[in-house]
């Protein structure tokens, strides 16, 4: 590592170099991130520090720093400046005079007040003052000072990013979700599928109706060590018959949703899409993935990553409308829809930009309703307000998108998997556009993912039911 710049070095002052009265200090502003990081590191989740609602009723009426956050800053001065590298902490006494509040700037200082030449010990007076000059912490520290000169390259610490569950997680795990929904679990003959159904039932999200070969379902339950005795079991010979029977149950109103088990997606959708006996509506089916992305401040819906490979304009209109209605079900009454392409200008050579412009005009004419559309937008302009400003894009959608419409399945699928594996995103998917929502989970999905999809489907089914009631002539 290059060491030409003195700013890149950390150097101590030995015992012999320090005289009484020598001082060192640093300044640090308290942010909410500091409080959260300290809570994570220490495990101290006292609500006075991490719960803003509780803090309003506390003595100080707002969130304050942990007391030892200031103590840690004193340690920083002693360990990096005076005496610096090689210092061994021996004792520390502190008195906490006043709270440190969000936004306060602390001046943390240490001053040598006593030396022990025989044992190379130094006592320091320690003080933390806020920007108004008020002492918030004071005390003394005793250290074993280094006797040899140390000069080292300053360590470059990794950037820390706090990842927190977002609004989507709150919605899907809310205690006041609608009553559980009868759900046909189609061909649940492996452990993942049966566990997903059982866990979703345990969370009060679905009432499973297990459709498939009875003996295979029972064996899967035995291997998974779960009890399915309370669930209705519809015995059919094979996966194709399970798909056919599950669709029939939905047409009859016996179930309000479908959950894919251990069968291929095409096999299930073939039955769903049959014109006379399936679950088709006037819209095309589309898959919507709802994500919590740790670096994005709102739930993010991505469509369509599973069904429509190269959708035409009419299909994209349906895909957008489906996603908008899912956003409504999640409590977003006017979602911002970014129609993605490689560029943010209309280019006749790039079909997705032409489709984007047409979709925006369709929204203006009422052919798409319930959301605000803009496009074409490149991905960075859709999710980053800074990127949009740099490009001079003036838009209520750019940088703040709630829904991303990808130009085709390949783009949506890659985007979805990149967020999952590189951005630590978590999410749940559902198929919309049929008479009932369909949980199109993967065989590789764990029970938790299937449970999240159940919550998403339950909320959407409840939204459909409420919308139907509102649109009926009697309103009942």
Short mmCIF file of C-alpha atoms in Angstrom, two decimals:
data_model
loop_
_atom_site.label_atom_id
_atom_site.label_comp_id
_atom_site.label_asym_id
_atom_site.label_seq_id
_atom_site.Cartn_x
_atom_site.Cartn_y
_atom_site.Cartn_z
CA UNK A 1 0.00 0.00 0.00
CA UNK A 2 1.45 3.43 -0.87
CA UNK A 3 2.47 5.52 2.16
CA UNK A 4 3.67 8.80 0.52
CA UNK A 5 0.76 10.80 1.94
CA UNK A 6 1.04 11.43 5.68
CA UNK A 7 -2.75 11.24 5.89
CA UNK A 8 -2.52 7.54 5.04
CA UNK A 9 -0.38 6.78 8.11
CA UNK A 10 -1.28 6.24 11.73
CA UNK A 11 1.52 7.03 14.18
CA UNK A 12 1.79 6.87 17.96
CA UNK A 13 3.48 9.04 20.56
CA UNK A 14 5.64 7.06 22.92
CA UNK A 15 5.62 7.41 26.66
CA UNK A 16 8.76 9.58 26.57
CA UNK A 17 7.26 11.88 23.92
CA UNK A 18 4.20 12.71 26.01
CA UNK A 19 4.30 15.49 28.58
CA UNK A 20 1.64 16.47 31.08
CA UNK A 21 -0.99 18.71 29.51
CA UNK A 22 -0.70 17.16 26.04
CA UNK A 23 -4.11 16.83 24.40
CA UNK A 24 -5.79 15.19 21.43
CA UNK A 25 -9.36 15.29 20.21
CA UNK A 26 -11.82 14.29 17.50
CA UNK A 27 -15.27 15.48 16.46
CA UNK A 28 -18.19 13.25 15.50
CA UNK A 29 -21.82 13.95 14.66
CA UNK A 30 -24.38 11.44 15.97
CA UNK A 31 -26.57 9.89 13.27
CA UNK A 32 -29.31 7.29 13.44
CA UNK A 33 -26.99 4.91 11.63
CA UNK A 34 -24.45 5.29 14.47
CA UNK A 35 -27.12 4.32 17.00
CA UNK A 36 -28.24 1.31 14.97
CA UNK A 37 -24.69 0.09 14.35
CA UNK A 38 -23.85 0.39 18.04
CA UNK A 39 -27.03 -1.52 18.92
CA UNK A 40 -26.14 -4.27 16.45
CA UNK A 41 -22.56 -4.51 17.72
CA UNK A 42 -23.42 -4.42 21.43
CA UNK A 43 -26.82 -6.10 21.43
CA UNK A 44 -28.18 -3.17 23.48
CA UNK A 45 -31.68 -2.62 22.08
CA UNK A 46 -32.94 -0.44 24.92
CA UNK A 47 -36.01 1.24 23.33
CA UNK A 48 -34.72 4.64 24.49
CA UNK A 49 -32.15 4.28 21.71
CA UNK A 50 -33.88 2.34 18.94
CA UNK A 51 -37.64 2.89 19.32
CA UNK A 52 -38.68 6.43 18.37
CA UNK A 53 -42.28 5.95 19.53
CA UNK A 54 -41.16 4.82 23.00
CA UNK A 55 -38.51 7.54 23.17
CA UNK A 56 -41.18 10.24 22.76
CA UNK A 57 -42.65 9.18 26.11
CA UNK A 58 -39.28 8.94 27.86
CA UNK A 59 -37.58 11.53 30.03
CA UNK A 60 -35.71 12.99 27.06
CA UNK A 61 -38.68 12.79 24.63
CA UNK A 62 -36.50 11.67 21.72
CA UNK A 63 -34.01 8.99 20.73
CA UNK A 64 -30.62 9.41 22.40
CA UNK A 65 -27.24 7.73 21.93
CA UNK A 66 -26.09 4.81 24.03
CA UNK A 67 -23.91 6.16 26.83
CA UNK A 68 -20.99 3.97 25.84
CA UNK A 69 -21.09 5.30 22.28
CA UNK A 70 -19.33 8.36 23.69
CA UNK A 71 -17.06 6.08 25.72
CA UNK A 72 -16.09 4.28 22.52
CA UNK A 73 -15.08 7.61 20.97
CA UNK A 74 -12.76 8.26 23.93
CA UNK A 75 -11.19 4.88 23.22
CA UNK A 76 -10.77 5.94 19.59
CA UNK A 77 -8.74 9.02 20.56
CA UNK A 78 -6.55 7.06 22.97
CA UNK A 79 -5.97 4.20 20.55
CA UNK A 80 -5.34 6.20 17.38
CA UNK A 81 -3.93 9.59 18.47
CA UNK A 82 -2.69 9.93 22.02
CA UNK A 83 -0.83 7.76 22.81
CA UNK A 84 -1.98 5.91 19.64
CA UNK A 85 -1.01 2.46 18.28
CA UNK A 86 0.40 0.16 20.95
CA UNK A 87 -1.70 1.64 23.76
CA UNK A 88 -3.13 -0.82 26.27
CA UNK A 89 -6.31 0.29 28.06
CA UNK A 90 -6.17 -0.35 31.82
CA UNK A 91 -9.07 1.49 33.48
CA UNK A 92 -11.82 3.91 32.56
CA UNK A 93 -14.23 5.88 34.76
CA UNK A 94 -17.04 7.92 33.23
CA UNK A 95 -19.79 10.21 34.44
CA UNK A 96 -22.70 10.81 32.06
CA UNK A 97 -23.78 14.41 32.51
CA UNK A 98 -26.31 14.90 29.72
CA UNK A 99 -27.84 12.95 26.82
CA UNK A 100 -26.36 12.92 23.33
CA UNK A 101 -29.16 13.61 20.87
CA UNK A 102 -29.46 12.96 17.15
CA UNK A 103 -27.50 15.58 15.24
CA UNK A 104 -25.29 16.55 18.17
CA UNK A 105 -21.62 17.06 17.30
CA UNK A 106 -19.35 15.77 20.05
CA UNK A 107 -15.87 17.11 20.63
CA UNK A 108 -14.08 14.23 22.35
CA UNK A 109 -10.80 15.17 24.06
CA UNK A 110 -8.20 13.51 26.25
CA UNK A 111 -5.49 15.32 28.26
CA UNK A 112 -2.46 13.77 30.01
CA UNK A 113 -2.67 14.55 33.75
CA UNK A 114 -0.38 12.02 35.46
CA UNK A 115 2.60 9.84 34.46
CA UNK A 116 4.13 6.79 36.15
CA UNK A 117 7.71 6.50 34.84
CA UNK A 118 8.32 3.14 36.45
CA UNK A 119 5.36 1.36 34.88
CA UNK A 120 4.93 3.62 31.82
CA UNK A 121 1.36 4.38 32.77
CA UNK A 122 -0.42 7.61 31.93
CA UNK A 123 -3.69 8.90 33.32
CA UNK A 124 -5.85 11.03 31.02
CA UNK A 125 -8.71 13.37 31.78
CA UNK A 126 -11.48 12.60 29.30
CA UNK A 127 -14.27 14.89 28.21
CA UNK A 128 -17.06 14.91 25.61
CA UNK A 129 -18.75 18.22 24.85
CA UNK A 130 -21.60 18.91 22.45
CA UNK A 131 -21.72 21.74 19.92
CA UNK A 132 -23.09 24.11 22.56
CA UNK A 133 -20.12 23.51 24.85
CA UNK A 134 -22.13 21.44 27.33
CA UNK A 135 -20.21 18.59 28.95
CA UNK A 136 -22.08 15.35 28.29
CA UNK A 137 -19.44 12.84 29.48
CA UNK A 138 -16.35 13.25 31.62
CA UNK A 139 -13.99 10.94 33.48
CA UNK A 140 -10.48 9.51 33.61
CA UNK A 141 -8.67 6.75 31.77
CA UNK A 142 -5.47 4.92 32.66
CA UNK A 143 -3.39 3.35 29.89
CA UNK A 144 -0.12 1.53 29.43
CA UNK A 145 1.65 3.77 26.91
CA UNK A 146 3.84 2.35 24.14
CA UNK A 147 7.61 2.74 24.52
CA UNK A 148 8.49 2.04 20.88
CA UNK A 149 7.63 4.20 17.91
CA UNK A 150 4.93 2.70 15.68
CA UNK A 151 3.99 4.00 12.24
CA UNK A 152 1.58 1.96 10.18
CA UNK A 153 -0.60 2.44 7.10
CA UNK A 154 -4.06 3.45 8.19
CA UNK A 155 -6.39 0.47 7.88
CA UNK A 156 -9.14 0.91 5.30
CA UNK A 157 -12.33 -0.31 6.94
CA UNK A 158 -15.12 -1.80 4.82
CA UNK A 159 -18.23 0.26 4.36
CA UNK A 160 -21.07 -1.03 6.49
CA UNK A 161 -24.58 -1.13 5.06
CA UNK A 162 -27.48 -1.72 7.38
CA UNK A 163 -30.00 -4.08 5.82
CA UNK A 164 -33.45 -3.90 7.30
CA UNK A 165 -36.75 -5.47 6.53
CA UNK A 166 -38.89 -2.93 4.76
CA UNK A 167 -42.51 -2.05 4.24
CA UNK A 168 -43.27 -5.17 2.21
CA UNK A 169 -42.15 -7.40 5.09
CA UNK A 170 -44.39 -5.44 7.46
CA UNK A 171 -47.36 -5.92 5.13
CA UNK A 172 -46.85 -9.63 4.56
CA UNK A 173 -46.32 -10.38 8.26
CA UNK A 174 -49.07 -8.12 9.62
CA UNK A 175 -51.08 -9.69 12.41
CA UNK A 176 -54.34 -8.26 11.04
CA UNK A 177 -54.23 -9.92 7.62
CA UNK A 178 -57.51 -11.25 6.14
CA UNK A 179 -58.95 -14.61 7.17
CA UNK A 180 -57.10 -17.62 5.73
CA UNK A 181 -58.03 -18.57 2.21
CA UNK A 182 -58.88 -22.09 1.00
CA UNK A 183 -56.04 -22.92 -1.37
CA UNK A 184 -55.53 -25.87 -3.68
CA UNK A 185 -51.95 -27.08 -3.25
CA UNK A 186 -51.29 -28.82 -6.54
CA UNK A 187 -49.30 -32.08 -6.44
CA UNK A 188 -47.44 -31.47 -3.12
CA UNK A 189 -45.43 -34.68 -3.27
CA UNK A 190 -42.06 -33.37 -2.08
CA UNK A 191 -40.93 -32.02 1.28
CA UNK A 192 -40.58 -28.39 0.19
CA UNK A 193 -44.10 -28.18 -1.20
CA UNK A 194 -45.74 -29.91 1.76
CA UNK A 195 -43.77 -27.83 4.29
CA UNK A 196 -44.70 -24.62 2.50
CA UNK A 197 -48.38 -25.54 2.73
CA UNK A 198 -48.14 -26.52 6.40
CA UNK A 199 -46.20 -23.39 7.40
CA UNK A 200 -48.61 -21.13 5.51
CA UNK A 201 -51.51 -22.80 7.28
CA UNK A 202 -49.80 -22.42 10.65
CA UNK A 203 -49.46 -18.68 9.98
CA UNK A 204 -53.18 -18.39 9.26
CA UNK A 205 -52.65 -17.57 5.58
CA UNK A 206 -54.25 -20.53 3.81
CA UNK A 207 -56.51 -23.50 4.43
CA UNK A 208 -54.74 -26.16 2.35
CA UNK A 209 -56.62 -28.50 0.08
CA UNK A 210 -53.98 -31.03 -0.96
CA UNK A 211 -54.58 -32.26 -4.52
CA UNK A 212 -52.51 -35.18 -5.80
CA UNK A 213 -51.72 -38.87 -5.31
CA UNK A 214 -52.73 -39.54 -1.72
CA UNK A 215 -49.95 -41.99 -0.87
CA UNK A 216 -47.19 -39.77 -2.32
CA UNK A 217 -48.48 -36.77 -0.39
CA UNK A 218 -48.55 -38.77 2.83
CA UNK A 219 -45.01 -40.04 2.25
CA UNK A 220 -43.79 -36.48 1.67
CA UNK A 221 -45.41 -35.43 4.93
CA UNK A 222 -43.81 -38.34 6.79
CA UNK A 223 -40.36 -37.45 5.45
CA UNK A 224 -40.87 -33.81 6.39
CA UNK A 225 -42.24 -34.87 9.79
CA UNK A 226 -45.33 -32.67 9.51
CA UNK A 227 -48.94 -33.41 10.38
CA UNK A 228 -51.44 -33.05 7.52
CA UNK A 229 -54.32 -34.93 9.13
CA UNK A 230 -56.40 -31.74 9.50
CA UNK A 231 -56.22 -30.89 5.78
CA UNK A 232 -58.62 -31.94 3.05
CA UNK A 233 -56.89 -34.32 0.63
CA UNK A 234 -58.20 -34.83 -2.90
CA UNK A 235 -56.77 -38.08 -4.27
CA UNK A 236 -55.94 -38.13 -8.01
CA UNK A 237 -53.64 -40.36 -10.00
CA UNK A 238 -50.91 -37.99 -11.21
CA UNK A 239 -49.74 -34.40 -11.61
CA UNK A 240 -51.80 -33.68 -14.75
CA UNK A 241 -54.97 -34.82 -13.01
CA UNK A 242 -53.98 -32.75 -9.96
CA UNK A 243 -53.74 -29.59 -12.09
CA UNK A 244 -57.09 -30.34 -13.75
CA UNK A 245 -58.83 -31.01 -10.43
CA UNK A 246 -57.34 -27.94 -8.72
CA UNK A 247 -58.59 -25.68 -11.52
CA UNK A 248 -62.03 -27.28 -11.25
CA UNK A 249 -62.09 -26.59 -7.50
CA UNK A 250 -61.29 -22.93 -8.20
CA UNK A 251 -64.03 -22.68 -10.85
CA UNK A 252 -66.51 -24.13 -8.36
CA UNK A 253 -65.47 -21.59 -5.71
CA UNK A 254 -64.25 -24.32 -3.38
CA UNK A 255 -60.79 -22.69 -3.24
CA UNK A 256 -59.71 -19.07 -3.68
CA UNK A 257 -56.14 -19.62 -4.87
CA UNK A 258 -53.73 -22.17 -6.32
CA UNK A 259 -50.28 -23.07 -5.03
CA UNK A 260 -47.95 -24.95 -7.35
CA UNK A 261 -46.32 -28.02 -5.83
CA UNK A 262 -43.95 -30.51 -7.42
CA UNK A 263 -45.07 -30.21 -11.03
CA UNK A 264 -43.91 -28.16 -13.99
CA UNK A 265 -45.31 -24.67 -14.43
CA UNK A 266 -46.47 -25.41 -17.98
CA UNK A 267 -48.50 -28.36 -16.75
CA UNK A 268 -50.44 -26.22 -14.30
CA UNK A 269 -50.88 -23.23 -16.60
CA UNK A 270 -52.09 -25.45 -19.44
CA UNK A 271 -55.17 -26.24 -17.34
CA UNK A 272 -55.53 -22.67 -16.08
CA UNK A 273 -55.56 -21.29 -19.64
CA UNK A 274 -58.09 -23.69 -21.16
CA UNK A 275 -60.81 -21.58 -22.73
CA UNK A 276 -63.87 -23.52 -21.56
CA UNK A 277 -62.71 -25.24 -18.36
CA UNK A 278 -59.86 -23.02 -17.18
CA UNK A 279 -59.58 -19.81 -15.17
CA UNK A 280 -59.00 -17.29 -17.95
CA UNK A 281 -60.24 -13.72 -17.81
CA UNK A 282 -60.12 -10.96 -20.43
CA UNK A 283 -56.53 -10.25 -19.36
CA UNK A 284 -53.38 -12.22 -20.02
CA UNK A 285 -51.72 -13.87 -17.06
CA UNK A 286 -48.55 -12.31 -15.70
CA UNK A 287 -46.12 -12.93 -12.89
CA UNK A 288 -45.29 -10.18 -10.39
CA UNK A 289 -42.40 -10.41 -7.95
CA UNK A 290 -42.65 -8.19 -4.87
CA UNK A 291 -39.26 -7.38 -3.37
CA UNK A 292 -37.79 -5.84 -0.27
CA UNK A 293 -34.44 -4.45 -1.43
CA UNK A 294 -32.24 -3.31 1.50
CA UNK A 295 -30.88 -0.34 -0.45
CA UNK A 296 -34.27 0.82 -1.77
CA UNK A 297 -36.73 2.72 0.45
CA UNK A 298 -39.97 1.12 -0.74
CA UNK A 299 -41.40 -2.23 -1.90
CA UNK A 300 -40.43 -2.92 -5.51
CA UNK A 301 -42.61 -4.92 -7.89
CA UNK A 302 -40.95 -6.47 -10.96
CA UNK A 303 -42.87 -7.97 -13.85
CA UNK A 304 -42.96 -10.29 -15.83
CA UNK A 305 -40.21 -12.78 -14.99
CA UNK A 306 -41.98 -16.10 -15.50
CA UNK A 307 -44.79 -16.27 -18.07
CA UNK A 308 -44.75 -13.85 -21.01
CA UNK A 309 -41.50 -14.34 -22.91
CA UNK A 310 -41.63 -11.54 -25.48
CA UNK A 311 -44.88 -9.67 -24.75
CA UNK A 312 -46.47 -7.45 -27.39
CA UNK A 313 -47.96 -4.05 -26.61
CA UNK A 314 -51.43 -5.38 -25.75
CA UNK A 315 -49.92 -7.95 -23.40
CA UNK A 316 -47.74 -5.31 -21.76
CA UNK A 317 -50.85 -3.27 -21.10
CA UNK A 318 -52.32 -6.22 -19.18
CA UNK A 319 -49.03 -6.89 -17.39
CA UNK A 320 -48.88 -3.29 -16.18
CA UNK A 321 -52.51 -3.29 -15.06
CA UNK A 322 -52.02 -6.56 -13.15
CA UNK A 323 -49.01 -5.13 -11.31
CA UNK A 324 -50.85 -1.90 -10.50
CA UNK A 325 -53.68 -3.86 -8.92
CA UNK A 326 -51.25 -5.88 -6.83
CA UNK A 327 -49.74 -2.59 -5.62
CA UNK A 328 -53.25 -1.47 -4.67
CA UNK A 329 -53.68 -4.69 -2.69
CA UNK A 330 -50.48 -3.83 -0.81
CA UNK A 331 -51.83 -0.42 0.13
CA UNK A 332 -50.29 1.75 -2.60
CA UNK A 333 -53.19 3.63 -4.20
CA UNK A 334 -51.16 5.29 -6.96
CA UNK A 335 -48.03 3.27 -7.75
CA UNK A 336 -45.32 4.77 -9.94
CA UNK A 337 -44.61 2.51 -12.92
CA UNK A 338 -41.24 2.71 -14.69
CA UNK A 339 -41.25 1.13 -18.15
CA UNK A 340 -37.70 -0.09 -18.63
CA UNK A 341 -35.47 -0.07 -21.67
CA UNK A 342 -31.77 0.38 -22.32
CA UNK A 343 -32.19 4.13 -22.83
CA UNK A 344 -34.51 6.89 -21.67
CA UNK A 345 -35.34 8.32 -25.09
CA UNK A 346 -37.63 6.93 -27.78
CA UNK A 347 -35.60 5.17 -30.45
CA UNK A 348 -37.40 3.56 -33.41
CA UNK A 349 -34.69 0.89 -33.54
CA UNK A 350 -35.45 -0.25 -29.98
CA UNK A 351 -38.96 -1.69 -29.80
CA UNK A 352 -39.20 -1.43 -26.03
CA UNK A 353 -38.88 2.37 -26.21
CA UNK A 354 -41.77 2.57 -28.71
CA UNK A 355 -43.88 0.32 -26.46
CA UNK A 356 -43.03 2.49 -23.45
CA UNK A 357 -44.21 5.64 -25.18
CA UNK A 358 -47.40 3.92 -26.32
CA UNK A 359 -48.14 2.59 -22.81
CA UNK A 360 -47.77 6.08 -21.37
CA UNK A 361 -50.23 7.42 -23.93
CA UNK A 362 -52.62 4.54 -23.17
CA UNK A 363 -52.50 5.57 -19.50
CA UNK A 364 -53.34 9.16 -20.48
CA UNK A 365 -56.36 7.86 -22.42
CA UNK A 366 -57.59 5.69 -19.53
CA UNK A 367 -56.65 2.35 -21.08
CA UNK A 368 -54.42 1.78 -18.07
CA UNK A 369 -55.65 3.08 -14.74
CA UNK A 370 -54.70 3.34 -11.09
CA UNK A 371 -51.04 4.28 -11.47
CA UNK A 372 -48.62 6.85 -12.86
CA UNK A 373 -46.52 5.67 -15.81
CA UNK A 374 -43.31 6.95 -17.35
CA UNK A 375 -40.92 5.53 -19.87
CA UNK A 376 -38.77 4.59 -21.49
CA UNK A 377 -36.45 4.72 -18.49
CA UNK A 378 -33.12 3.00 -18.06
CA UNK A 379 -32.85 1.05 -14.82
CA UNK A 380 -30.64 3.60 -13.07
CA UNK A 381 -33.05 6.43 -13.90
CA UNK A 382 -35.97 4.39 -12.62
CA UNK A 383 -34.56 3.77 -9.13
CA UNK A 384 -32.04 6.59 -8.55
CA UNK A 385 -33.16 10.19 -8.25
CA UNK A 386 -29.53 11.29 -8.55
CA UNK A 387 -29.15 9.43 -11.85
CA UNK A 388 -32.38 10.94 -13.14
CA UNK A 389 -31.22 14.46 -12.21
CA UNK A 390 -27.89 13.89 -13.95
CA UNK A 391 -29.75 12.97 -17.14
CA UNK A 392 -32.05 15.97 -16.77
CA UNK A 393 -35.15 13.79 -16.48
CA UNK A 394 -38.09 15.60 -14.91
CA UNK A 395 -40.58 12.96 -13.85
CA UNK A 396 -42.69 11.94 -10.86
CA UNK A 397 -41.67 8.34 -11.52
CA UNK A 398 -37.94 8.56 -12.23
CA UNK A 399 -35.87 7.58 -9.21
CA UNK A 400 -38.94 6.60 -7.18
CA UNK A 401 -40.48 3.70 -9.08
CA UNK A 402 -42.76 1.26 -7.27
CA UNK A 403 -43.16 -1.04 -10.28
CA UNK A 404 -40.60 -1.99 -12.90
CA UNK A 405 -41.95 -3.30 -16.21
CA UNK A 406 -39.15 -5.15 -17.99
CA UNK A 407 -39.16 -5.32 -21.80
CA UNK A 408 -39.22 -9.14 -21.81
CA UNK A 409 -38.99 -12.20 -19.60
CA UNK A 410 -35.21 -12.51 -19.97
CA UNK A 411 -34.58 -9.00 -18.67
CA UNK A 412 -37.06 -9.35 -15.81
CA UNK A 413 -35.72 -12.74 -14.76
CA UNK A 414 -32.10 -11.57 -14.75
CA UNK A 415 -33.00 -8.41 -12.84
CA UNK A 416 -34.95 -10.39 -10.27
CA UNK A 417 -32.12 -12.87 -9.70
CA UNK A 418 -29.47 -10.13 -9.55
CA UNK A 419 -31.39 -8.38 -6.79
CA UNK A 420 -31.78 -11.66 -4.93
CA UNK A 421 -28.18 -12.82 -5.12
CA UNK A 422 -26.21 -9.55 -5.27
CA UNK A 423 -28.40 -7.07 -3.36
CA UNK A 424 -29.67 -9.36 -0.60
CA UNK A 425 -33.26 -8.74 -1.70
CA UNK A 426 -36.08 -10.95 -0.46
CA UNK A 427 -39.43 -11.31 -2.10
CA UNK A 428 -42.50 -13.25 -3.03
CA UNK A 429 -44.19 -13.89 -6.34
CA UNK A 430 -47.73 -14.39 -7.55
CA UNK A 431 -49.46 -14.87 -10.89
CA UNK A 432 -52.29 -12.44 -11.60
CA UNK A 433 -54.81 -12.24 -14.41
CA UNK A 434 -56.69 -15.49 -13.75
CA UNK A 435 -59.89 -15.76 -11.73
CA UNK A 436 -57.80 -16.55 -8.66
CA UNK A 437 -54.19 -15.74 -7.74
CA UNK A 438 -51.64 -18.47 -8.38
CA UNK A 439 -48.54 -19.03 -6.26
CA UNK A 440 -46.03 -20.07 -8.88
CA UNK A 441 -43.21 -20.99 -6.54
CA UNK A 442 -40.09 -22.82 -7.67
CA UNK A 443 -39.17 -26.30 -6.55
CA UNK A 444 -36.01 -24.72 -5.13
CA UNK A 445 -37.99 -22.27 -2.96
CA UNK A 446 -37.94 -22.91 0.76
CA UNK A 447 -40.99 -22.96 3.01
CA UNK A 448 -40.43 -19.31 4.02
CA UNK A 449 -40.62 -18.15 0.38
CA UNK A 450 -43.77 -20.17 -0.18
CA UNK A 451 -45.26 -18.65 2.97
CA UNK A 452 -44.50 -15.12 1.74
CA UNK A 453 -46.16 -15.94 -1.59
CA UNK A 454 -49.20 -17.19 0.34
CA UNK A 455 -49.43 -13.85 2.14
CA UNK A 456 -49.17 -11.97 -1.15
CA UNK A 457 -51.87 -14.13 -2.77
CA UNK A 458 -54.14 -13.74 0.27
CA UNK A 459 -53.90 -9.95 0.16
CA UNK A 460 -54.59 -9.90 -3.57
CA UNK A 461 -57.55 -12.27 -3.31
CA UNK A 462 -59.00 -10.09 -0.56
CA UNK A 463 -58.47 -7.02 -2.75
CA UNK A 464 -60.29 -8.74 -5.63
CA UNK A 465 -63.17 -9.64 -3.34
CA UNK A 466 -63.49 -6.10 -1.98
CA UNK A 467 -63.28 -4.60 -5.48
CA UNK A 468 -65.99 -6.94 -6.68
CA UNK A 469 -68.25 -5.93 -3.82
CA UNK A 470 -67.73 -2.23 -4.52
CA UNK A 471 -68.45 -2.66 -8.24
CA UNK A 472 -71.62 -4.74 -7.76
CA UNK A 473 -74.94 -2.90 -8.26
CA UNK A 474 -76.01 -3.34 -4.64
CA UNK A 475 -72.53 -2.72 -3.24
CA UNK A 476 -72.91 -5.90 -1.23
#
